[in-house]
Short mmCIF file of C-alpha atoms in Angstrom, two decimals:
data_model
loop_
_atom_site.label_atom_id
_atom_site.label_comp_id
_atom_site.label_asym_id
_atom_site.label_seq_id
_atom_site.Cartn_x
_atom_site.Cartn_y
_atom_site.Cartn_z
CA MET A 6 33.28 2.01 -22.63
CA LEU A 7 35.74 2.70 -19.87
CA ILE A 8 34.84 2.16 -16.21
CA ALA A 9 37.58 2.29 -13.51
CA ALA A 10 37.42 2.25 -9.75
CA PHE A 11 39.32 2.55 -6.50
CA PRO A 12 38.55 2.20 -2.97
CA ALA A 13 38.56 5.61 -1.08
CA GLY A 14 39.05 6.36 2.70
CA PRO A 15 39.20 4.31 5.71
CA LEU A 16 35.76 2.45 4.92
CA ALA A 17 37.08 1.50 1.47
CA ALA A 18 34.05 3.00 -0.44
CA ASN A 19 34.26 2.24 -4.14
CA CYS A 20 34.63 5.56 -6.23
CA TYR A 21 33.91 4.97 -9.95
CA VAL A 22 34.59 6.78 -13.10
CA ALA A 23 32.62 5.81 -16.35
CA ALA A 24 33.32 7.34 -19.77
CA PRO A 25 32.59 6.29 -23.43
CA ALA A 26 36.19 5.95 -24.04
CA ALA A 27 39.62 7.41 -22.82
CA GLY A 28 40.14 11.07 -23.56
CA ALA A 29 36.50 11.87 -23.16
CA GLU A 30 34.29 13.31 -20.61
CA CYS A 31 33.20 11.10 -17.68
CA VAL A 32 30.75 10.72 -14.94
CA VAL A 33 32.12 10.21 -11.31
CA VAL A 34 30.25 8.01 -8.91
CA ASP A 35 30.55 8.39 -5.11
CA PRO A 36 33.91 10.33 -4.46
CA GLY A 37 34.12 9.68 -0.63
CA GLN A 38 36.92 10.24 1.87
CA GLN A 39 40.26 10.77 0.67
CA ALA A 40 39.14 10.38 -2.95
CA ALA A 41 39.94 13.62 -4.51
CA GLU A 42 43.90 12.84 -4.87
CA PRO A 43 43.47 9.20 -6.44
CA LEU A 44 40.55 10.59 -8.61
CA GLU A 45 42.77 13.20 -10.00
CA ALA A 46 45.32 10.84 -10.66
CA LEU A 47 42.74 8.29 -12.37
CA LEU A 48 41.48 11.11 -14.35
CA ALA A 49 44.91 12.18 -15.76
CA GLU A 50 45.94 8.56 -16.48
CA HIS A 51 42.96 8.10 -18.85
CA ARG A 52 42.58 11.89 -19.92
CA LEU A 53 39.06 12.50 -18.65
CA THR A 54 37.26 15.42 -17.57
CA PRO A 55 34.23 15.12 -15.26
CA ALA A 56 30.69 16.18 -16.56
CA ALA A 57 28.84 15.32 -13.43
CA VAL A 58 29.04 13.60 -9.95
CA LEU A 59 26.60 10.93 -9.13
CA LEU A 60 25.99 10.00 -5.42
CA THR A 61 24.08 6.60 -4.35
CA HIS A 62 23.33 7.95 -1.01
CA GLY A 63 24.44 10.49 1.45
CA HIS A 64 26.49 8.54 3.94
CA PHE A 65 29.90 10.39 4.56
CA ASP A 66 32.04 7.51 3.25
CA HIS A 67 30.41 8.05 -0.30
CA VAL A 68 30.04 11.79 -0.32
CA TRP A 69 32.69 13.31 1.40
CA SER A 70 34.66 14.84 -1.55
CA ALA A 71 31.66 15.38 -3.89
CA ALA A 72 31.56 18.96 -3.11
CA GLN A 73 35.25 19.48 -3.80
CA VAL A 74 35.15 17.52 -7.06
CA GLY A 75 31.98 19.05 -8.08
CA ASP A 76 33.08 22.72 -7.25
CA ALA A 77 36.50 21.98 -8.71
CA TYR A 78 35.11 21.31 -12.22
CA ASP A 79 31.77 23.26 -11.88
CA VAL A 80 29.52 20.15 -12.65
CA PRO A 81 26.42 19.10 -11.27
CA VAL A 82 26.47 16.62 -8.09
CA LEU A 83 23.33 14.67 -8.08
CA LEU A 84 21.85 13.18 -4.84
CA HIS A 85 18.26 12.23 -4.05
CA PRO A 86 16.75 14.88 -1.72
CA ALA A 87 15.95 12.69 1.01
CA ASP A 88 19.48 12.33 1.82
CA ARG A 89 20.48 16.10 1.38
CA ALA A 90 20.49 16.76 4.99
CA LEU A 91 23.36 14.26 5.53
CA LEU A 92 25.74 16.55 3.64
CA THR A 93 25.83 19.12 6.30
CA ASP A 94 24.90 16.62 9.49
CA PRO A 95 26.58 13.36 8.83
CA ALA A 96 26.15 12.09 12.09
CA ALA A 97 22.15 12.10 11.40
CA GLY A 98 22.76 8.84 9.24
CA LEU A 99 24.96 6.85 11.93
CA ASP A 100 24.04 4.77 15.05
CA PRO A 101 24.97 6.41 18.34
CA ALA A 102 28.27 4.47 18.79
CA LEU A 103 29.48 5.46 15.33
CA ALA A 104 28.31 9.11 15.55
CA ALA A 105 30.54 9.18 18.75
CA GLN A 106 33.57 8.22 16.71
CA LEU A 107 32.58 10.69 13.95
CA SER A 108 35.36 13.21 14.71
CA ALA A 109 38.05 10.67 14.38
CA LEU A 110 36.52 9.50 11.13
CA ILE A 111 35.82 12.65 9.56
CA PRO A 112 38.02 15.32 11.11
CA GLY A 113 37.36 18.97 10.07
CA GLY A 114 33.54 18.84 10.22
CA ALA A 115 31.02 18.31 7.25
CA PRO A 116 32.06 19.11 3.86
CA GLY A 117 28.78 20.84 3.09
CA GLU A 118 26.63 21.07 -0.02
CA PRO A 119 28.27 21.45 -3.39
CA LYS A 120 27.45 24.67 -5.37
CA ARG A 121 25.46 22.81 -8.30
CA LEU A 122 23.78 20.25 -6.14
CA ALA A 123 20.92 18.56 -8.13
CA GLU A 124 18.10 16.01 -7.70
CA ALA A 125 18.49 12.41 -8.43
CA SER A 126 14.87 11.73 -8.54
CA ASP A 127 13.26 8.61 -9.41
CA GLY A 128 13.01 7.97 -13.04
CA LEU A 129 15.55 10.76 -14.09
CA ARG A 130 17.29 10.09 -17.12
CA THR A 131 20.41 11.68 -17.87
CA ASP A 132 23.24 11.83 -20.50
CA HIS A 133 26.11 13.43 -18.77
CA ALA A 134 29.42 12.49 -20.73
CA GLY A 135 27.06 10.96 -23.47
CA LEU A 136 26.23 8.00 -21.28
CA PRO A 137 22.53 7.16 -20.87
CA VAL A 138 21.84 6.79 -17.05
CA THR A 139 18.61 6.27 -15.21
CA VAL A 140 18.01 7.05 -11.68
CA HIS A 141 16.08 4.39 -9.70
CA HIS A 142 15.10 5.28 -6.11
CA ALA A 143 15.87 2.16 -3.91
CA PRO A 144 15.41 3.20 -0.06
CA GLY A 145 16.10 0.88 2.67
CA HIS A 146 19.79 1.63 3.47
CA THR A 147 19.01 5.41 3.72
CA PRO A 148 15.82 6.99 2.72
CA GLY A 149 17.55 8.60 -0.23
CA SER A 150 19.50 5.80 -1.81
CA VAL A 151 19.38 5.26 -5.54
CA ALA A 152 21.04 3.10 -8.10
CA TYR A 153 22.21 4.16 -11.31
CA ALA A 154 21.42 2.13 -14.52
CA LEU A 155 23.99 2.85 -17.16
CA GLU A 156 23.09 1.58 -20.82
CA THR A 157 26.24 0.44 -22.15
CA GLY A 158 25.04 -0.51 -25.92
CA ASP A 159 27.00 -2.52 -28.35
CA GLY A 160 25.50 -5.60 -27.12
CA GLU A 161 27.40 -5.35 -23.86
CA PRO A 162 25.64 -6.02 -20.33
CA ASP A 163 24.13 -2.95 -18.72
CA VAL A 164 25.80 -1.89 -15.40
CA LEU A 165 24.08 -1.00 -12.26
CA PHE A 166 25.88 1.28 -9.68
CA THR A 167 24.19 0.02 -6.64
CA GLY A 168 25.86 2.02 -3.71
CA ASP A 169 25.14 0.14 -0.48
CA LEU A 170 22.11 -1.55 -1.66
CA LEU A 171 23.44 -4.79 -3.07
CA PHE A 172 27.12 -6.08 -2.58
CA ALA A 173 28.65 -9.35 -3.80
CA GLY A 174 27.30 -11.72 -1.03
CA SER A 175 25.46 -9.30 0.86
CA ILE A 176 22.92 -6.45 1.02
CA GLY A 177 22.98 -3.10 2.65
CA ARG A 178 22.65 -2.81 6.34
CA THR A 179 19.30 -1.26 7.59
CA ASP A 180 20.18 -0.57 11.27
CA PHE A 181 21.34 2.84 10.87
CA PRO A 182 18.75 5.86 11.24
CA GLY A 183 16.34 5.77 8.26
CA GLY A 184 17.12 2.41 7.39
CA ASP A 185 14.18 -0.18 6.67
CA HIS A 186 14.60 -3.78 6.29
CA ALA A 187 11.10 -4.11 4.77
CA GLU A 188 11.96 -1.29 2.28
CA ILE A 189 15.29 -2.43 1.17
CA LEU A 190 13.83 -5.90 0.23
CA ARG A 191 11.28 -4.01 -2.02
CA SER A 192 14.02 -2.07 -3.50
CA LEU A 193 16.28 -4.98 -4.32
CA GLU A 194 13.25 -6.77 -5.80
CA ARG A 195 12.30 -3.71 -8.00
CA THR A 196 15.59 -2.20 -8.67
CA CYS A 197 17.90 -5.45 -9.05
CA LEU A 198 16.13 -8.70 -9.12
CA SER A 199 14.12 -7.55 -11.84
CA ARG A 200 17.18 -7.25 -14.26
CA PRO A 201 18.85 -9.54 -16.53
CA ASP A 202 21.47 -11.98 -14.91
CA GLU A 203 24.18 -10.51 -17.08
CA THR A 204 23.66 -6.89 -15.54
CA GLU A 205 26.97 -6.13 -13.98
CA VAL A 206 26.79 -4.88 -10.51
CA LEU A 207 29.30 -2.07 -9.26
CA PRO A 208 28.62 -2.00 -5.49
CA GLY A 209 29.52 0.68 -2.95
CA HIS A 210 31.92 -1.77 -1.28
CA GLY A 211 33.77 -4.76 -2.41
CA PRO A 212 34.06 -6.42 -5.67
CA ARG A 213 31.97 -6.45 -8.77
CA THR A 214 29.34 -9.00 -9.38
CA THR A 215 26.42 -9.70 -11.47
CA ILE A 216 22.60 -9.93 -10.94
CA GLY A 217 22.72 -13.65 -11.98
CA ARG A 218 25.43 -14.30 -9.56
CA GLU A 219 23.63 -12.53 -6.66
CA ARG A 220 20.36 -14.13 -7.64
CA ALA A 221 21.74 -17.67 -7.31
CA THR A 222 24.29 -17.25 -4.34
CA ASN A 223 23.44 -14.38 -2.23
CA PRO A 224 21.95 -15.63 0.97
CA PHE A 225 20.35 -12.36 2.09
CA LEU A 226 18.44 -12.41 -1.29
CA ARG A 227 16.44 -15.37 0.21
CA ASP A 228 14.24 -12.91 2.35
CA VAL A 229 13.46 -11.05 -1.08
CA ARG A 230 12.20 -14.26 -2.75
CA ASP A 231 10.38 -15.55 0.46
CA SER A 232 8.60 -11.89 0.77
CA GLY A 233 7.95 -11.66 -2.90
CA GLY A 234 9.64 -8.22 -2.46
CA ARG A 235 6.56 -7.11 -0.38
#
């Protein structure tokens, strides 16, 4: 399996591509700001063709290039319906201070919806590019946050694209509109900490990690353990 990534835009949101191998179809996860050009270079390098775009949530730094990529390749763009409004009104997902700076961060207005917008509903199983992926609704950072679990097979650890749910050494912030700290604790317990330690975590920002490493060392997960995910 091939998984490659690069940080996109001023907020360095990770954009991923996953494919069975080079020269195959792939899925693109979270093409954010200024992602189109480096994504095109990455696809050419590995001779990949997008079959779908998967969005972990609706914040602008993760979805900005989604319509551009999805429409260019005529592929479905998956997003949980609870975050759909953020595609056309990015400021609705930001605190007032950041919303006031929005014009500097995202010049030119909202990117709008892709032509083939599809629902990333909880429990949905997809096989775009021949990759078995399950959608797990994981609200707390945003109402429509999801994680995508990719079954790798061949005895390799499964992969979890967590977006801004879980990071190496941290968890997603919940002080933006639609955020909910108690909800993100439940999502972490249900979606992340229920998985085997060897599960590889590919977060929305920062380096890769594993469930086991975060279970043992992430100080923000103490709240999950203390609350029992309730």
